[in-house]
Structures are given as structure tokens and as C-alpha cells.
Amino acid sequence: MRYFVTGASGFIGSAVVPELLGAGHEVVGLARSDASAEALAAAGAQVRRGDLDDLDALRAGAADSDGVIHLAFIHDFDRHEQAARVDLRAIEAMGAELKGSDRPFVIASGTLGLKPGRLATEQDMPDAALSPRAAAAATTLALADDGVRSSVLRLAPSVHSDARTGFVGYLVDVARRQGVAAYVGDGTSRWNAVHQRDAALLFRLAAERAPAGSVLHGVDEEGVAMRDIAEVIGRRLGVPTASIAPEEAAGHFAWMGPLVSLDAPASSLLTRDLLDWRPTGPTLLADLDGGRYFDQA
């Protein structure tokens, strides 16, 4: 199979591309820069130049493929609604090229904030009034009625590896700047988690055999307490660990304040049963304690 992958040189994409190639597939990766193009070529993928605003490049990539895996997103939380509109237009453009073909179209989404305070499952749907990306997911799933084997893969907020990146890497940076590893309230709010390698495997399985209209959860650990994350960060940085009040979260964590306060456990039991997905990677705390998160940027 020949897969067109957006976000192919990003954190998730850099694991998805070798996963696909290792399974014998061809990969054409979307690259918006020379550095991204070089990284993709070095990994063994073909390159299509363009970005999420280049709808012609997206249409051509989808048309010339046996399936699409859409990972790219503009992660600018100051322009989140604008980024969601760009994402929706990209999905509409690629989806139109896939209609009537029964080709797979897998998009990345997230579990964070899906059902705060209780265990979210694949059967739960986001509140469109609260989630700017809800329209993208709904549009993708609706393509199942137009002959597209579409699926939405909702990732844990803490996709982790031994690399210093992602939301948890940001928490390390904040603790270093502030001189304290903080958590909100009693620290029992939870984030679900998955290893980067296990997430990449799930994207391949989804592209290969997820039924049309599937909602999948890229979740290994259902919930890791924010206090436990802060304690590892504090110990490794040699700074105190402390609670802060909810009203202090925005000042301490900046744009991430509302996210740190969310209690967001999630299950992946339906996904595991559907695709026989069996995560094998290390836990979030093991990666955090033994990885490169504490290397200076």
C-alpha cells in the first residue's frame, strides 16, 4: 500500500513512517521545509512538498495514494480556533479525493477534555461547543457514508518516548523556570498516556484494517496523576514539589494552565479488541524518570 502521510516528520509522524515502511508499505510524506524533506528522504520515504494551507498539494497526495494518515496540525494555542479551521479545510480537501474508493483515511485527534472527571471511552463524542476540533472528527466519520474507510484516532495528551518533547517536556521547562514542580489542588487530576511507538503501531493497524467510521483510542495507561508527574520532575530537577490553587494555574503554566487542571482518564478497551492492539512500551513515569526530558534545551 502507498500511504500519504501529513505531519510525517513530526513527533508522531517520525514513528509512524518507519512503522509503515517496516511493514512493507510505501510512504509519501508531506514536507513544508527542506529539513523535513531531508528527514523523510533519509527515513526512506518519498516527499511531497506543501503544507496544510496548500490544498492542491493535499488533494494530489490523497489522489495518488492507497490511503491517507493525517497527523499534521498547527499547534499554536494562541490561534487554536484558526488552526482548527485550517485542519478542517485540509480534511475536506483530502476526503473529497477519497470518496467512493473504500480507501482508508485516518486522522489524529485527542482524548483530553473529552469527558472530564470520568473514564472516557471510544463511544463518547466531544462537545462541539467546547472542542474546536470536533467538526474535523465529525467530518471524517461522515465520510464513511461516502465510501471512505475513515477513522478518528484519539491520542493521549501525553504521547511520550525517551525524547524531550510534548506536553510533559513543557511541564519540565515550566518547573525549571519557576523553581518548583507544581500540580493543581491535590494533584489527583489524571492524564492518560501512551508510548510513541505504540501510537505509531496503532496508526498502521487503523490504516490497514479499521472499519469505516471507527473511533479509536491511542491510550495505554488510563490515568497518571499529575502529582506523580510533578514529583518525578521535582526530584530530577532538584526543586520542590508543591500544590498551587486552581486560580494560580494560568499564571504558573501560561497557556497550559487549563489543561493541567483537567482530570482526563480514558480507556482503550474497544480499540484493543477491534484491532488486537497490544501496547508494549514503557510507562510515562518510566520514560520521564529515565529519558532525556531533563537535558537542557
Short mmCIF file of C-alpha atoms in Angstrom, two decimals:
data_model
loop_
_atom_site.label_atom_id
_atom_site.label_comp_id
_atom_site.label_asym_id
_atom_site.label_seq_id
_atom_site.Cartn_x
_atom_site.Cartn_y
_atom_site.Cartn_z
CA MET A 1 0.00 0.00 0.00
CA ARG A 2 1.08 3.55 -0.72
CA TYR A 3 0.19 5.92 2.14
CA PHE A 4 0.19 9.70 2.04
CA VAL A 5 1.15 10.99 5.49
CA THR A 6 0.82 14.58 6.66
CA GLY A 7 2.90 15.60 9.65
CA ALA A 8 5.27 12.86 8.58
CA SER A 9 8.38 14.46 10.09
CA GLY A 10 6.73 15.46 13.38
CA PHE A 11 6.92 13.69 16.72
CA ILE A 12 4.19 11.14 15.89
CA GLY A 13 4.97 11.02 12.18
CA SER A 14 8.64 10.25 12.78
CA ALA A 15 7.49 7.00 14.39
CA VAL A 16 4.60 6.26 12.01
CA VAL A 17 6.76 6.47 8.87
CA PRO A 18 9.24 3.74 9.89
CA GLU A 19 6.36 1.65 11.24
CA LEU A 20 4.69 1.72 7.82
CA LEU A 21 7.91 1.16 5.91
CA GLY A 22 8.84 -1.72 8.19
CA ALA A 23 5.53 -3.40 7.37
CA GLY A 24 6.30 -3.21 3.64
CA HIS A 25 4.25 -0.14 2.73
CA GLU A 26 5.33 2.85 0.65
CA VAL A 27 5.15 6.28 2.27
CA VAL A 28 4.81 9.72 0.70
CA GLY A 29 5.28 12.35 3.36
CA LEU A 30 4.14 15.97 3.22
CA ALA A 31 7.08 18.31 3.88
CA ARG A 32 6.84 22.06 4.32
CA SER A 33 10.60 22.68 4.73
CA ASP A 34 13.92 21.47 3.36
CA ALA A 35 14.78 20.00 6.76
CA SER A 36 11.56 17.98 6.85
CA ALA A 37 12.10 16.78 3.28
CA GLU A 38 15.64 15.67 4.09
CA ALA A 39 14.48 13.81 7.22
CA LEU A 40 11.79 11.98 5.27
CA ALA A 41 14.14 11.02 2.46
CA ALA A 42 16.68 9.76 4.98
CA ALA A 43 13.99 7.58 6.57
CA GLY A 44 13.20 6.01 3.20
CA ALA A 45 10.00 7.89 2.38
CA GLN A 46 9.11 9.81 -0.75
CA VAL A 47 8.46 13.54 -0.39
CA ARG A 48 5.64 15.82 -1.49
CA ARG A 49 6.27 19.48 -0.73
CA GLY A 50 3.45 21.54 0.77
CA ASP A 51 1.64 22.43 3.98
CA LEU A 52 -1.88 22.41 5.39
CA ASP A 53 -2.80 25.60 3.54
CA ASP A 54 -1.74 24.08 0.20
CA LEU A 55 -4.99 22.33 -0.66
CA ASP A 56 -3.79 21.41 -4.16
CA ALA A 57 -0.84 19.51 -2.68
CA LEU A 58 -3.14 17.76 -0.22
CA ARG A 59 -5.60 16.76 -2.95
CA ALA A 60 -2.80 15.47 -5.17
CA GLY A 61 -1.26 13.50 -2.31
CA ALA A 62 -4.57 11.88 -1.46
CA ALA A 63 -5.43 11.16 -5.09
CA ASP A 64 -2.08 9.46 -5.68
CA SER A 65 -2.33 7.17 -2.66
CA ASP A 66 -3.94 4.00 -1.43
CA GLY A 67 -4.81 5.76 1.81
CA VAL A 68 -4.12 8.82 3.94
CA ILE A 69 -2.89 9.25 7.51
CA HIS A 70 -3.41 12.83 8.63
CA LEU A 71 -1.18 13.80 11.57
CA ALA A 72 -0.36 17.44 10.86
CA PHE A 73 -1.85 20.20 13.00
CA ILE A 74 -0.80 23.78 13.77
CA HIS A 75 -0.06 23.55 17.49
CA ASP A 76 -0.41 27.22 18.34
CA PHE A 77 -2.68 27.54 21.37
CA ASP A 78 -2.98 31.27 20.85
CA ARG A 79 -4.64 30.54 17.48
CA HIS A 80 -6.32 27.24 18.27
CA GLU A 81 -9.66 28.02 16.59
CA GLN A 82 -7.90 29.27 13.46
CA ALA A 83 -5.72 26.13 13.45
CA ALA A 84 -8.86 24.00 13.72
CA ARG A 85 -10.37 25.75 10.68
CA VAL A 86 -7.20 25.09 8.66
CA ASP A 87 -7.33 21.46 9.73
CA LEU A 88 -10.99 21.13 8.74
CA ARG A 89 -10.34 22.54 5.26
CA ALA A 90 -7.44 20.10 4.81
CA ILE A 91 -9.64 17.16 5.83
CA GLU A 92 -12.40 18.24 3.48
CA ALA A 93 -9.95 18.54 0.59
CA MET A 94 -8.35 15.12 1.09
CA GLY A 95 -11.65 13.45 1.93
CA ALA A 96 -13.18 14.66 -1.33
CA GLU A 97 -10.43 12.87 -3.26
CA LEU A 98 -11.07 9.61 -1.41
CA LYS A 99 -14.85 9.43 -1.79
CA GLY A 100 -16.19 6.24 -3.31
CA SER A 101 -12.83 4.47 -3.19
CA ASP A 102 -13.04 2.48 0.09
CA ARG A 103 -9.53 3.77 0.82
CA PRO A 104 -8.53 4.41 4.45
CA PHE A 105 -8.42 7.92 5.88
CA VAL A 106 -7.09 8.06 9.45
CA ILE A 107 -6.89 11.36 11.29
CA ALA A 108 -5.26 12.16 14.62
CA SER A 109 -7.31 13.76 17.36
CA GLY A 110 -7.15 13.81 21.16
CA THR A 111 -8.79 12.48 24.32
CA LEU A 112 -8.01 15.48 26.55
CA GLY A 113 -11.17 17.10 27.84
CA LEU A 114 -13.44 14.52 26.23
CA LYS A 115 -15.32 13.63 29.42
CA PRO A 116 -13.61 15.43 32.32
CA GLY A 117 -13.78 13.60 35.62
CA ARG A 118 -14.76 10.19 34.32
CA LEU A 119 -13.30 7.43 32.20
CA ALA A 120 -13.81 8.34 28.54
CA THR A 121 -14.38 5.59 26.00
CA GLU A 122 -14.41 5.39 22.24
CA GLN A 123 -18.20 5.72 22.34
CA ASP A 124 -18.02 9.22 23.85
CA MET A 125 -18.09 12.15 21.45
CA PRO A 126 -16.69 15.64 22.09
CA ASP A 127 -18.93 18.59 22.80
CA ALA A 128 -18.85 20.63 19.60
CA ALA A 129 -19.39 23.81 21.61
CA LEU A 130 -16.25 23.17 23.67
CA SER A 131 -13.93 21.45 21.21
CA PRO A 132 -12.70 23.37 18.14
CA ARG A 133 -11.60 20.07 16.58
CA ALA A 134 -14.95 18.33 16.97
CA ALA A 135 -16.03 19.39 13.47
CA ALA A 136 -12.95 17.77 11.94
CA ALA A 137 -13.72 14.47 13.65
CA ALA A 138 -17.39 14.60 12.64
CA THR A 139 -16.49 15.40 9.04
CA THR A 140 -14.06 12.49 8.91
CA LEU A 141 -16.52 10.00 10.35
CA ALA A 142 -19.25 11.18 7.95
CA LEU A 143 -17.02 10.18 5.04
CA ALA A 144 -17.83 6.57 5.92
CA ASP A 145 -21.21 7.17 4.24
CA ASP A 146 -19.39 8.31 1.08
CA GLY A 147 -17.31 5.21 0.51
CA VAL A 148 -14.25 6.16 2.59
CA ARG A 149 -12.85 3.82 5.26
CA SER A 150 -12.45 6.71 7.65
CA SER A 151 -11.41 6.59 11.29
CA VAL A 152 -10.54 9.05 14.06
CA LEU A 153 -7.64 8.04 16.29
CA ARG A 154 -7.78 9.99 19.54
CA LEU A 155 -4.38 10.18 21.18
CA ALA A 156 -3.49 10.55 24.83
CA PRO A 157 -2.32 14.06 25.80
CA SER A 158 0.97 12.58 26.93
CA VAL A 159 2.33 10.64 23.97
CA HIS A 160 5.81 10.01 25.28
CA SER A 161 9.16 8.48 24.42
CA ASP A 162 12.69 8.85 25.74
CA ALA A 163 12.92 12.13 23.82
CA ARG A 164 12.39 15.51 25.46
CA THR A 165 9.19 16.70 23.80
CA GLY A 166 5.44 17.12 24.08
CA PHE A 167 3.27 18.38 26.91
CA VAL A 168 5.37 16.69 29.60
CA GLY A 169 8.51 18.32 28.21
CA TYR A 170 6.73 21.65 28.62
CA LEU A 171 5.98 20.83 32.28
CA VAL A 172 9.69 20.22 32.81
CA ASP A 173 10.50 23.58 31.25
CA VAL A 174 7.97 25.34 33.49
CA ALA A 175 9.35 23.69 36.63
CA ARG A 176 12.88 24.71 35.66
CA ARG A 177 11.83 28.34 35.07
CA GLN A 178 9.63 28.61 38.15
CA GLY A 179 11.91 26.70 40.52
CA VAL A 180 9.07 24.43 41.62
CA ALA A 181 7.34 21.36 40.18
CA ALA A 182 3.72 22.30 40.69
CA TYR A 183 0.41 20.49 40.45
CA VAL A 184 -3.08 21.92 40.84
CA GLY A 185 -5.07 21.32 44.02
CA ASP A 186 -4.49 17.87 45.47
CA GLY A 187 -2.81 16.65 42.28
CA THR A 188 -5.24 13.80 41.67
CA SER A 189 -6.25 15.02 38.22
CA ARG A 190 -5.11 12.43 35.68
CA TRP A 191 -3.81 12.33 32.14
CA ASN A 192 -3.99 9.16 30.08
CA ALA A 193 -0.75 8.19 28.35
CA VAL A 194 0.75 6.13 25.52
CA HIS A 195 4.25 5.48 24.24
CA GLN A 196 5.14 6.96 20.85
CA ARG A 197 6.00 3.55 19.42
CA ASP A 198 2.66 2.05 20.46
CA ALA A 199 0.81 5.02 18.97
CA ALA A 200 2.63 4.52 15.67
CA LEU A 201 1.65 0.85 15.60
CA LEU A 202 -1.98 1.79 16.16
CA PHE A 203 -1.96 4.21 13.23
CA ARG A 204 -0.68 1.43 10.98
CA LEU A 205 -3.31 -1.03 12.23
CA ALA A 206 -6.02 1.58 11.71
CA ALA A 207 -4.91 2.25 8.14
CA GLU A 208 -4.70 -1.44 7.37
CA ARG A 209 -7.97 -2.67 8.82
CA ALA A 210 -10.08 -0.28 10.92
CA PRO A 211 -13.72 -0.43 9.78
CA ALA A 212 -15.28 2.67 8.24
CA GLY A 213 -16.49 5.14 10.84
CA SER A 214 -14.27 3.86 13.65
CA VAL A 215 -13.29 5.91 16.69
CA LEU A 216 -10.08 4.61 18.23
CA HIS A 217 -8.20 5.47 21.42
CA GLY A 218 -4.41 5.59 21.45
CA VAL A 219 -4.25 5.03 25.21
CA ASP A 220 -2.12 2.62 27.22
CA GLU A 221 -2.31 3.95 30.79
CA GLU A 222 -5.82 5.10 31.62
CA GLY A 223 -4.70 7.80 34.03
CA VAL A 224 -1.46 9.07 35.57
CA ALA A 225 -1.87 11.52 38.45
CA MET A 226 -0.42 14.99 37.87
CA ARG A 227 1.07 14.92 41.37
CA ASP A 228 3.06 11.80 40.47
CA ILE A 229 4.35 13.51 37.32
CA ALA A 230 5.33 16.60 39.33
CA GLU A 231 7.15 14.51 41.93
CA VAL A 232 9.38 12.90 39.31
CA ILE A 233 10.07 16.28 37.73
CA GLY A 234 10.88 17.86 41.10
CA ARG A 235 13.20 15.04 42.13
CA ARG A 236 15.07 15.03 38.83
CA LEU A 237 15.46 18.83 38.73
CA GLY A 238 16.24 19.12 42.43
CA VAL A 239 13.38 21.57 43.02
CA PRO A 240 10.48 21.34 45.50
CA THR A 241 7.13 19.87 44.58
CA ALA A 242 4.13 21.93 45.62
CA SER A 243 0.41 22.39 45.17
CA ILE A 244 -0.99 25.57 43.65
CA ALA A 245 -4.58 26.78 43.72
CA PRO A 246 -6.71 26.45 40.56
CA GLU A 247 -6.80 30.24 40.15
CA GLU A 248 -2.99 30.28 40.05
CA ALA A 249 -2.69 27.70 37.26
CA ALA A 250 -2.88 30.14 34.35
CA GLY A 251 -0.19 32.38 35.85
CA HIS A 252 2.11 29.45 36.60
CA PHE A 253 1.63 27.28 33.50
CA ALA A 254 0.61 30.00 30.98
CA TRP A 255 -1.42 28.56 28.06
CA MET A 256 -1.27 25.10 29.60
CA GLY A 257 -2.99 26.13 32.84
CA PRO A 258 -6.49 24.88 31.92
CA LEU A 259 -5.09 21.59 30.60
CA VAL A 260 -3.06 20.79 33.72
CA SER A 261 -6.23 21.08 35.80
CA LEU A 262 -8.23 18.63 33.67
CA ASP A 263 -8.98 15.17 35.00
CA ALA A 264 -8.87 13.16 31.78
CA PRO A 265 -8.74 9.38 32.25
CA ALA A 266 -9.58 7.33 29.17
CA SER A 267 -9.97 3.70 28.15
CA SER A 268 -8.88 1.87 25.00
CA LEU A 269 -10.56 -1.48 25.62
CA LEU A 270 -12.73 -1.27 22.50
CA THR A 271 -9.74 -0.33 20.34
CA ARG A 272 -7.66 -3.21 21.67
CA ASP A 273 -10.42 -5.69 20.96
CA LEU A 274 -11.17 -4.28 17.49
CA LEU A 275 -7.61 -4.19 16.16
CA ASP A 276 -5.80 -6.60 18.52
CA TRP A 277 -3.59 -3.69 19.59
CA ARG A 278 -1.33 -4.59 22.49
CA PRO A 279 0.88 -1.74 23.76
CA THR A 280 4.31 -2.83 24.95
CA GLY A 281 6.15 0.44 25.57
CA PRO A 282 7.33 1.74 28.95
CA THR A 283 5.10 3.82 31.18
CA LEU A 284 5.04 7.61 31.19
CA LEU A 285 6.77 7.86 34.57
CA ALA A 286 9.47 5.39 33.49
CA ASP A 287 10.18 7.46 30.37
CA LEU A 288 10.14 10.69 32.36
CA ASP A 289 12.49 9.34 35.01
CA GLY A 290 14.92 7.67 32.66
CA GLY A 291 14.78 9.66 29.43
CA ARG A 292 16.15 12.92 28.10
CA TYR A 293 13.43 15.20 29.41
CA PHE A 294 15.91 16.88 31.72
CA ASP A 295 18.53 17.67 29.09
CA GLN A 296 18.90 21.40 28.68
CA ALA A 297 17.25 22.67 25.50
#
